[in-house]
Amino acid sequence: MAPKTAPVQTATEAPKTTSVVIIGGGIVGLTAALTLAERGVSVTVLEKGRVAGEQSSRNLGWIRKTSRAPKDVPMSLASDALWATMAQRTGVDVGYRQEGILFAAKTEAEMDMHRAWLASVAEYNLDSRMVTDQEIAELVPGGGTSWAGGIYTPSDGYAEPTIAPIAIANAAVAKGAVIVDHCAVRTVIRSAGKVSGVRTEKGEISCDHVILAAGLWSRKFLGNMGVSFPTLPLVCYAIRTAPIEGPTHIAVGTPDMSFRKRMDGGFTVCQRGAVGSPLVLDHALLGMKYLPMFKHGRNMLRISLGREFIEDLKLARRWSPDRMSPFEKLRTMDPRVNAGINAEAIANIKTYWPAFAEIKPEEEWGGTMDITPDSLPVIGGIDGIDGLTLATGFSGHGFGTSPAAGQLAADLLMGVPPIIDPSPYQFDRF
């Protein structure tokens, strides 16, 4: 099951020529399209399935600086400023609320991790601060347990994943962008080493630049071009509840649960300490690159071997432009819900805050994240492929940083001063 989203003003046919083609109708590609359209650049977004049909509408909606890698904090700060203007840019209330995010810790070891992170980002003068159990009780009243303490960032917040990408897409169209859904791009066409177009399932489109913002599909797309891009899939599961007052509008995370208030009056709830890890062939091919990550987060992984392995094997790793691509065979990754993990989330939220005792789940879903070895995305070009810009590999963090990430991709493509330093996101770091 996927969260429901409003329709997008898509076109029935793609133009024969455009300045920029964006592969992928997720929120990063859409923010890049909006930025380009606002600058008067001809841009066409091609989506193999439906716009924002995968992780862009399935994530938790958090917009945070807390616990980001220090080198990723400038992207988060730039995105905060852009999120604040999104309602004006789109003409839609996308649910952006700077209500704050609190991470509560059970142990002193967890507190030490928060202290270490806070020290590591001291140069940015964030409003993040360590809090005591008593302060947590004041921020989120009615608790049923004691905490070692926590970390609180008042300027963090959230927005609505089912609303924001759609609003951004429609705003881009209103400003001149073209969006075509159910149109898979099979490959990039190059002339003399430079991008000159794309080949889609419906024919060719001439262009000068391509932005690859295909999320978890980027590895297959680049692999078919002879480029190895390391990402592995992990599945985050979430629950939408019926409207309930709840104890706070602050978004709250604990080691094994999270919640945040929704515009519809309910909450989005997650088991923050568990993610699905259905094994596929890439785990064998790339596993050694992820050993440090595995050692750090192995307790979170719920590893399984099932139909996902077989379904992945059925998808080609190489194909010719005139043959059906994997993106036409599987247009939307829609992982099965792990009922056990979601049940843990509900049990934990009731234990920690009894105000949720009567909570009623109304919808559940899974979303597949594309995880890089260092959990940072790639935003920028690839040596030897002039005209191709990547904006992918966001490792479950893309929604919150999408405004700055999309603008950064547009800046780099246009050769204008970038919104932030792009060096942490270079492809060649792998």
CSV table of C-alpha atoms in Angstrom, one decimal:
chain,number,residue,atom,x,y,z
A,1,MET,CA,0.0,0.0,0.0
A,2,ALA,CA,1.2,3.5,-0.8
A,3,PRO,CA,0.1,6.8,0.7
A,4,LYS,CA,-2.5,8.6,-1.5
A,5,THR,CA,-1.4,11.7,-3.4
A,6,ALA,CA,-3.2,14.3,-5.5
A,7,PRO,CA,-2.8,14.3,-9.3
A,8,VAL,CA,-0.1,16.1,-11.1
A,9,GLN,CA,-0.6,18.2,-14.3
A,10,THR,CA,1.3,15.7,-16.4
A,11,ALA,CA,1.6,15.9,-20.2
A,12,THR,CA,0.5,13.0,-22.5
A,13,GLU,CA,3.5,13.4,-24.7
A,14,ALA,CA,7.1,14.6,-24.2
A,15,PRO,CA,8.6,17.3,-26.4
A,16,LYS,CA,11.0,16.2,-29.2
A,17,THR,CA,13.6,18.6,-27.8
A,18,THR,CA,14.3,20.3,-24.5
A,19,SER,CA,17.3,21.8,-22.7
A,20,VAL,CA,17.2,19.6,-19.7
A,21,VAL,CA,15.8,16.1,-19.1
A,22,ILE,CA,15.3,15.0,-15.5
A,23,ILE,CA,15.1,11.3,-15.0
A,24,GLY,CA,12.9,10.6,-12.0
A,25,GLY,CA,9.8,12.3,-10.7
A,26,GLY,CA,10.7,12.2,-7.0
A,27,ILE,CA,11.0,15.3,-4.8
A,28,VAL,CA,14.7,16.0,-5.6
A,29,GLY,CA,14.2,15.9,-9.4
A,30,LEU,CA,11.0,18.0,-9.0
A,31,THR,CA,12.8,20.7,-6.9
A,32,ALA,CA,15.5,20.8,-9.6
A,33,ALA,CA,12.8,21.2,-12.3
A,34,LEU,CA,11.1,24.0,-10.3
A,35,THR,CA,14.4,25.8,-9.9
A,36,LEU,CA,15.2,25.5,-13.6
A,37,ALA,CA,11.7,26.5,-14.7
A,38,GLU,CA,11.9,29.6,-12.4
A,39,ARG,CA,15.1,30.5,-14.2
A,40,GLY,CA,13.6,30.2,-17.6
A,41,VAL,CA,15.3,26.9,-18.6
A,42,SER,CA,13.4,24.4,-20.8
A,43,VAL,CA,13.1,21.3,-18.6
A,44,THR,CA,11.2,18.0,-19.0
A,45,VAL,CA,10.8,15.5,-16.1
A,46,LEU,CA,10.3,11.8,-17.2
A,47,GLU,CA,8.9,9.4,-14.6
A,48,LYS,CA,8.6,5.7,-15.2
A,49,GLY,CA,5.6,5.3,-12.9
A,50,ARG,CA,3.7,8.0,-11.1
A,51,VAL,CA,5.1,11.2,-9.7
A,52,ALA,CA,6.3,10.9,-6.1
A,53,GLY,CA,5.1,7.3,-6.1
A,54,GLU,CA,8.0,5.8,-4.2
A,55,GLN,CA,10.1,7.1,-1.3
A,56,SER,CA,9.2,10.8,-1.9
A,57,SER,CA,5.7,10.2,-0.6
A,58,ARG,CA,6.5,7.4,1.8
A,59,ASN,CA,9.1,9.0,4.1
A,60,LEU,CA,8.4,10.3,7.5
A,61,GLY,CA,8.5,14.0,6.5
A,62,TRP,CA,11.2,15.1,9.0
A,63,ILE,CA,13.3,18.1,8.1
A,64,ARG,CA,16.3,18.0,10.4
A,65,LYS,CA,19.8,19.1,11.1
A,66,THR,CA,20.1,17.0,14.2
A,67,SER,CA,22.4,14.0,13.8
A,68,ARG,CA,23.4,14.9,10.2
A,69,ALA,CA,26.9,14.2,9.2
A,70,PRO,CA,28.8,17.5,9.8
A,71,LYS,CA,29.6,17.9,6.2
A,72,ASP,CA,25.9,17.6,5.3
A,73,VAL,CA,24.7,20.3,7.7
A,74,PRO,CA,25.2,23.2,5.3
A,75,MET,CA,22.7,21.4,2.9
A,76,SER,CA,20.2,21.2,5.8
A,77,LEU,CA,20.6,24.8,6.7
A,78,ALA,CA,20.1,25.9,3.1
A,79,SER,CA,17.1,23.7,2.9
A,80,ASP,CA,15.5,25.2,6.0
A,81,ALA,CA,15.5,28.6,4.3
A,82,LEU,CA,14.1,27.2,1.1
A,83,TRP,CA,11.4,25.2,2.9
A,84,ALA,CA,10.3,28.4,4.6
A,85,THR,CA,9.5,29.9,1.1
A,86,MET,CA,7.9,26.7,-0.4
A,87,ALA,CA,4.3,27.8,0.3
A,88,GLN,CA,5.0,31.0,-1.5
A,89,ARG,CA,6.8,29.3,-4.4
A,90,THR,CA,4.1,26.7,-4.9
A,91,GLY,CA,0.9,28.5,-3.7
A,92,VAL,CA,0.2,25.5,-1.5
A,93,ASP,CA,0.6,24.9,2.2
A,94,VAL,CA,3.0,21.9,2.1
A,95,GLY,CA,2.8,21.4,5.8
A,96,TYR,CA,6.1,22.9,6.7
A,97,ARG,CA,6.2,23.5,10.4
A,98,GLN,CA,9.3,24.4,12.4
A,99,GLU,CA,8.0,22.8,15.5
A,100,GLY,CA,11.3,21.2,16.6
A,101,ILE,CA,12.7,17.7,16.8
A,102,LEU,CA,13.6,15.9,20.0
A,103,PHE,CA,15.7,12.7,20.2
A,104,ALA,CA,15.3,11.0,23.6
A,105,ALA,CA,18.0,8.7,24.8
A,106,LYS,CA,17.7,5.6,27.0
A,107,THR,CA,21.3,5.3,28.1
A,108,GLU,CA,24.4,7.4,28.8
A,109,ALA,CA,26.1,5.8,25.8
A,110,GLU,CA,23.4,7.3,23.6
A,111,MET,CA,23.8,10.6,25.3
A,112,ASP,CA,27.5,10.5,24.6
A,113,MET,CA,26.7,10.0,20.9
A,114,HIS,CA,24.5,13.1,21.0
A,115,ARG,CA,27.2,15.1,22.8
A,116,ALA,CA,29.8,14.0,20.3
A,117,TRP,CA,27.6,15.1,17.4
A,118,LEU,CA,26.9,18.4,19.0
A,119,ALA,CA,30.6,19.1,19.5
A,120,SER,CA,31.3,18.0,15.9
A,121,VAL,CA,28.9,20.7,14.5
A,122,ALA,CA,29.9,23.5,16.9
A,123,GLU,CA,31.1,25.7,14.0
A,124,TYR,CA,27.6,26.0,12.6
A,125,ASN,CA,26.1,27.6,15.8
A,126,LEU,CA,23.0,25.5,15.7
A,127,ASP,CA,20.2,25.9,18.2
A,128,SER,CA,20.5,22.2,19.2
A,129,ARG,CA,20.9,21.6,22.9
A,130,MET,CA,21.2,18.7,25.3
A,131,VAL,CA,18.1,18.3,27.5
A,132,THR,CA,17.4,16.4,30.8
A,133,ASP,CA,14.6,14.0,31.6
A,134,GLN,CA,12.7,16.8,33.3
A,135,GLU,CA,13.0,19.0,30.2
A,136,ILE,CA,11.7,16.2,28.0
A,137,ALA,CA,8.7,15.9,30.4
A,138,GLU,CA,8.0,19.6,29.8
A,139,LEU,CA,8.5,19.5,26.0
A,140,VAL,CA,6.4,16.3,25.6
A,141,PRO,CA,4.2,16.0,28.7
A,142,GLY,CA,2.4,12.9,29.9
A,143,GLY,CA,5.3,10.5,29.5
A,144,GLY,CA,5.2,7.0,31.0
A,145,THR,CA,9.0,6.4,31.3
A,146,SER,CA,12.2,8.0,32.4
A,147,TRP,CA,15.0,9.0,30.0
A,148,ALA,CA,18.7,9.5,30.4
A,149,GLY,CA,18.1,12.8,28.6
A,150,GLY,CA,18.1,13.8,24.9
A,151,ILE,CA,18.9,16.4,22.3
A,152,TYR,CA,16.5,19.0,21.1
A,153,THR,CA,16.7,21.3,18.0
A,154,PRO,CA,13.8,23.9,18.0
A,155,SER,CA,14.5,24.9,14.4
A,156,ASP,CA,14.1,21.4,13.0
A,157,GLY,CA,10.6,20.5,11.7
A,158,TYR,CA,8.6,18.6,9.1
A,159,ALA,CA,6.4,18.8,6.1
A,160,GLU,CA,3.9,16.5,4.3
A,161,PRO,CA,5.4,14.0,1.9
A,162,THR,CA,2.0,13.4,0.2
A,163,ILE,CA,1.6,17.1,-0.4
A,164,ALA,CA,4.9,18.8,-0.9
A,165,PRO,CA,6.2,16.9,-4.0
A,166,ILE,CA,2.9,17.3,-5.7
A,167,ALA,CA,2.8,21.0,-5.0
A,168,ILE,CA,6.3,21.4,-6.3
A,169,ALA,CA,5.5,19.4,-9.4
A,170,ASN,CA,2.4,21.5,-10.2
A,171,ALA,CA,4.3,24.7,-9.6
A,172,ALA,CA,7.1,23.6,-11.9
A,173,VAL,CA,4.5,22.9,-14.6
A,174,ALA,CA,2.8,26.3,-14.1
A,175,LYS,CA,6.2,27.9,-14.6
A,176,GLY,CA,6.9,26.1,-17.9
A,177,ALA,CA,8.3,22.6,-17.0
A,178,VAL,CA,6.9,19.5,-18.7
A,179,ILE,CA,6.3,16.4,-16.7
A,180,VAL,CA,5.5,13.1,-18.3
A,181,ASP,CA,4.7,10.0,-16.2
A,182,HIS,CA,4.6,6.4,-17.2
A,183,CYS,CA,7.5,7.1,-19.5
A,184,ALA,CA,10.7,5.2,-18.6
A,185,VAL,CA,14.1,6.4,-19.8
A,186,ARG,CA,16.1,3.5,-21.1
A,187,THR,CA,19.5,5.2,-21.6
A,188,VAL,CA,21.3,8.5,-22.3
A,189,ILE,CA,22.4,9.2,-25.9
A,190,ARG,CA,25.9,10.7,-26.3
A,191,SER,CA,27.5,12.4,-29.3
A,192,ALA,CA,31.3,12.8,-29.1
A,193,GLY,CA,31.2,12.0,-25.4
A,194,LYS,CA,28.6,14.6,-24.6
A,195,VAL,CA,25.0,14.1,-23.7
A,196,SER,CA,22.8,14.8,-26.7
A,197,GLY,CA,19.5,13.2,-25.7
A,198,VAL,CA,17.7,10.3,-24.0
A,199,ARG,CA,16.0,7.2,-25.4
A,200,THR,CA,12.7,6.5,-23.7
A,201,GLU,CA,10.2,3.7,-24.2
A,202,LYS,CA,8.3,6.1,-26.4
A,203,GLY,CA,11.1,7.4,-28.5
A,204,GLU,CA,14.0,9.8,-28.4
A,205,ILE,CA,14.2,13.3,-26.9
A,206,SER,CA,17.1,15.7,-27.8
A,207,CYS,CA,18.6,17.6,-24.9
A,208,ASP,CA,21.8,19.3,-23.7
A,209,HIS,CA,21.8,18.1,-20.1
A,210,VAL,CA,20.4,15.2,-18.1
A,211,ILE,CA,19.9,15.1,-14.3
A,212,LEU,CA,19.6,11.6,-13.0
A,213,ALA,CA,17.4,11.7,-9.9
A,214,ALA,CA,16.1,8.2,-10.0
A,215,GLY,CA,16.7,7.2,-6.4
A,216,LEU,CA,17.1,3.5,-5.9
A,217,TRP,CA,16.9,2.9,-9.7
A,218,SER,CA,20.0,4.9,-10.3
A,219,ARG,CA,22.4,2.0,-9.7
A,220,LYS,CA,20.8,0.0,-12.5
A,221,PHE,CA,20.6,2.9,-14.9
A,222,LEU,CA,24.3,3.8,-14.4
A,223,GLY,CA,25.3,0.1,-14.5
A,224,ASN,CA,23.8,-0.2,-17.9
A,225,MET,CA,26.1,2.6,-19.0
A,226,GLY,CA,29.2,0.8,-17.5
A,227,VAL,CA,29.3,3.0,-14.4
A,228,SER,CA,29.4,1.3,-11.0
A,229,PHE,CA,27.4,3.3,-8.4
A,230,PRO,CA,27.2,1.6,-4.9
A,231,THR,CA,23.8,1.7,-3.3
A,232,LEU,CA,21.9,-0.9,-1.3
A,233,PRO,CA,18.2,-1.0,-0.6
A,234,LEU,CA,16.7,-0.7,2.9
A,235,VAL,CA,13.0,-0.5,3.7
A,236,CYS,CA,11.5,1.9,6.2
A,237,TYR,CA,8.0,1.1,7.5
A,238,ALA,CA,5.5,3.7,8.6
A,239,ILE,CA,2.0,4.1,10.0
A,240,ARG,CA,-0.6,6.8,9.6
A,241,THR,CA,-3.0,7.1,12.5
A,242,ALA,CA,-6.5,8.4,12.9
A,243,PRO,CA,-6.7,12.0,14.2
A,244,ILE,CA,-5.7,12.1,17.9
A,245,GLU,CA,-4.7,15.0,20.1
A,246,GLY,CA,-1.3,13.6,21.2
A,247,PRO,CA,1.1,15.1,23.7
A,248,THR,CA,2.9,17.6,21.5
A,249,HIS,CA,3.5,19.0,18.0
A,250,ILE,CA,7.3,18.4,18.4
A,251,ALA,CA,8.5,15.5,16.3
A,252,VAL,CA,10.0,12.9,18.7
A,253,GLY,CA,12.4,10.1,18.1
A,254,THR,CA,13.6,7.4,20.6
A,255,PRO,CA,15.9,4.5,19.8
A,256,ASP,CA,12.9,2.3,18.9
A,257,MET,CA,10.0,4.7,17.9
A,258,SER,CA,9.3,8.0,16.3
A,259,PHE,CA,6.2,10.2,15.8
A,260,ARG,CA,5.2,13.5,14.3
A,261,LYS,CA,2.0,15.4,14.0
A,262,ARG,CA,0.3,15.5,10.6
A,263,MET,CA,-1.8,18.2,9.0
A,264,ASP,CA,-4.8,15.8,9.0
A,265,GLY,CA,-4.7,15.6,12.8
A,266,GLY,CA,-3.2,12.1,13.0
A,267,PHE,CA,0.4,11.1,13.5
A,268,THR,CA,3.0,9.3,11.4
A,269,VAL,CA,4.6,6.6,13.5
A,270,CYS,CA,7.7,4.5,12.8
A,271,GLN,CA,9.8,1.9,14.6
A,272,ARG,CA,13.0,3.9,14.4
A,273,GLY,CA,15.2,1.1,15.5
A,274,ALA,CA,14.3,-1.4,12.8
A,275,VAL,CA,14.5,-1.3,9.0
A,276,GLY,CA,13.9,-4.1,6.5
A,277,SER,CA,16.8,-5.5,4.7
A,278,PRO,CA,15.5,-8.0,2.1
A,279,LEU,CA,18.6,-9.6,0.5
A,280,VAL,CA,19.3,-9.1,-3.2
A,281,LEU,CA,22.3,-9.9,-5.4
A,282,ASP,CA,23.8,-6.5,-4.7
A,283,HIS,CA,24.4,-7.4,-1.1
A,284,ALA,CA,26.9,-10.0,-2.3
A,285,LEU,CA,28.4,-7.7,-4.9
A,286,LEU,CA,28.8,-4.6,-2.6
A,287,GLY,CA,28.8,-6.0,0.9
A,288,MET,CA,32.4,-5.2,1.7
A,289,LYS,CA,31.9,-1.5,1.0
A,290,TYR,CA,29.3,-1.5,3.8
A,291,LEU,CA,31.1,-3.3,6.6
A,292,PRO,CA,31.6,-0.1,8.7
A,293,MET,CA,27.9,0.8,8.4
A,294,PHE,CA,26.9,-2.8,9.2
A,295,LYS,CA,29.1,-2.9,12.4
A,296,HIS,CA,27.5,0.4,13.5
A,297,GLY,CA,23.8,-0.4,12.7
A,298,ARG,CA,23.6,-4.2,12.6
A,299,ASN,CA,21.0,-4.3,15.4
A,300,MET,CA,18.6,-2.3,13.3
A,301,LEU,CA,18.7,-4.6,10.3
A,302,ARG,CA,15.8,-7.1,9.9
A,303,ILE,CA,17.4,-9.3,7.3
A,304,SER,CA,15.3,-11.6,5.2
A,305,LEU,CA,15.7,-13.8,2.1
A,306,GLY,CA,12.5,-14.1,0.1
A,307,ARG,CA,10.7,-13.2,-3.1
A,308,GLU,CA,12.6,-9.9,-3.3
A,309,PHE,CA,15.7,-11.8,-4.2
A,310,ILE,CA,14.0,-13.6,-7.1
A,311,GLU,CA,12.2,-10.5,-8.3
A,312,ASP,CA,15.5,-8.6,-8.4
A,313,LEU,CA,17.2,-11.4,-10.4
A,314,LYS,CA,14.5,-11.2,-13.0
A,315,LEU,CA,15.3,-7.5,-13.7
A,316,ALA,CA,18.1,-7.1,-16.3
A,317,ARG,CA,21.4,-5.5,-15.5
A,318,ARG,CA,22.2,-4.7,-19.1
A,319,TRP,CA,19.9,-3.9,-21.9
A,320,SER,CA,19.9,-2.2,-25.3
A,321,PRO,CA,18.0,1.0,-26.1
A,322,ASP,CA,15.5,-0.9,-28.3
A,323,ARG,CA,14.7,-3.5,-25.6
A,324,MET,CA,12.4,-3.2,-22.6
A,325,SER,CA,14.2,-1.9,-19.5
A,326,PRO,CA,13.8,-2.9,-15.9
A,327,PHE,CA,12.0,0.4,-15.3
A,328,GLU,CA,9.1,-0.7,-17.5
A,329,LYS,CA,8.8,-4.1,-15.9
A,330,LEU,CA,8.6,-2.7,-12.4
A,331,ARG,CA,7.4,0.9,-12.5
A,332,THR,CA,6.9,1.3,-8.7
A,333,MET,CA,8.8,-0.3,-5.9
A,334,ASP,CA,6.1,-1.1,-3.4
A,335,PRO,CA,7.6,-3.2,-0.6
A,336,ARG,CA,5.5,-5.4,1.6
A,337,VAL,CA,4.6,-4.1,5.0
A,338,ASN,CA,6.4,-5.7,7.9
A,339,ALA,CA,3.5,-6.0,10.4
A,340,GLY,CA,5.8,-7.1,13.2
A,341,ILE,CA,8.0,-4.0,13.0
A,342,ASN,CA,4.9,-1.7,12.9
A,343,ALA,CA,3.4,-3.5,15.8
A,344,GLU,CA,6.6,-2.8,17.8
A,345,ALA,CA,6.3,0.9,17.0
A,346,ILE,CA,2.7,1.0,18.2
A,347,ALA,CA,3.5,-0.9,21.4
A,348,ASN,CA,6.5,1.4,22.1
A,349,ILE,CA,4.6,4.7,21.6
A,350,LYS,CA,1.8,3.6,23.9
A,351,THR,CA,4.4,2.7,26.6
A,352,TYR,CA,6.4,5.9,26.4
A,353,TRP,CA,3.4,8.3,26.1
A,354,PRO,CA,0.1,6.9,27.4
A,355,ALA,CA,-1.7,9.7,25.6
A,356,PHE,CA,-1.4,7.4,22.6
A,357,ALA,CA,-3.2,4.5,24.4
A,358,GLU,CA,-6.2,4.7,22.0
A,359,ILE,CA,-4.2,5.2,18.9
A,360,LYS,CA,-5.7,3.7,15.8
A,361,PRO,CA,-3.6,2.9,12.7
A,362,GLU,CA,-5.4,3.7,9.5
A,363,GLU,CA,-2.8,3.1,6.9
A,364,GLU,CA,0.6,1.3,6.7
A,365,TRP,CA,3.3,1.2,4.1
A,366,GLY,CA,6.9,0.5,3.3
A,367,GLY,CA,9.4,2.7,1.4
A,368,THR,CA,12.6,1.6,-0.1
A,369,MET,CA,15.6,3.8,0.5
A,370,ASP,CA,18.8,3.9,-1.6
A,371,ILE,CA,21.7,3.8,0.8
A,372,THR,CA,25.3,4.8,-0.1
A,373,PRO,CA,28.3,3.5,1.9
A,374,ASP,CA,28.6,6.8,3.7
A,375,SER,CA,24.9,7.7,3.7
A,376,LEU,CA,25.5,10.9,1.7
A,377,PRO,CA,24.1,11.5,-1.7
A,378,VAL,CA,25.9,12.1,-5.0
A,379,ILE,CA,25.2,15.5,-6.5
A,380,GLY,CA,27.4,16.4,-9.5
A,381,GLY,CA,28.9,15.1,-12.6
A,382,ILE,CA,30.8,12.0,-13.6
A,383,ASP,CA,34.2,12.2,-15.4
A,384,GLY,CA,33.9,11.3,-19.0
A,385,ILE,CA,30.1,11.9,-19.3
A,386,ASP,CA,29.8,15.5,-20.1
A,387,GLY,CA,26.2,16.8,-19.6
A,388,LEU,CA,25.1,14.2,-17.0
A,389,THR,CA,24.5,15.5,-13.4
A,390,LEU,CA,23.6,13.1,-10.6
A,391,ALA,CA,21.3,13.9,-7.8
A,392,THR,CA,20.7,10.6,-6.1
A,393,GLY,CA,21.7,8.2,-3.3
A,394,PHE,CA,20.1,10.2,-0.5
A,395,SER,CA,20.0,7.3,1.9
A,396,GLY,CA,16.6,8.1,3.4
A,397,HIS,CA,17.5,11.8,4.0
A,398,GLY,CA,16.4,13.3,0.7
A,399,PHE,CA,13.0,14.7,1.6
A,400,GLY,CA,14.4,17.1,4.2
A,401,THR,CA,17.3,18.4,2.1
A,402,SER,CA,15.5,18.2,-1.3
A,403,PRO,CA,15.1,22.0,-1.8
A,404,ALA,CA,18.8,22.7,-1.5
A,405,ALA,CA,19.7,19.4,-3.3
A,406,GLY,CA,17.6,20.1,-6.3
A,407,GLN,CA,18.9,23.7,-6.5
A,408,LEU,CA,22.5,22.5,-6.2
A,409,ALA,CA,22.0,20.1,-9.1
A,410,ALA,CA,20.5,23.0,-11.1
A,411,ASP,CA,23.3,25.3,-10.1
A,412,LEU,CA,26.0,22.8,-11.2
A,413,LEU,CA,24.3,22.1,-14.5
A,414,MET,CA,24.0,25.8,-15.3
A,415,GLY,CA,27.5,26.6,-14.2
A,416,VAL,CA,26.4,29.3,-11.7
A,417,PRO,CA,27.8,29.7,-8.1
A,418,PRO,CA,26.4,26.8,-6.2
A,419,ILE,CA,24.0,27.3,-3.2
A,420,ILE,CA,26.5,25.3,-1.0
A,421,ASP,CA,29.9,23.7,-1.4
A,422,PRO,CA,29.3,20.6,-3.5
A,423,SER,CA,32.6,18.8,-2.7
A,424,PRO,CA,31.1,16.4,0.0
A,425,TYR,CA,28.8,15.0,-2.7
A,426,GLN,CA,31.3,14.2,-5.5
A,427,PHE,CA,30.9,10.9,-7.3
A,428,ASP,CA,34.6,10.1,-7.3
A,429,ARG,CA,34.7,9.7,-3.5
A,430,PHE,CA,33.7,6.1,-4.1
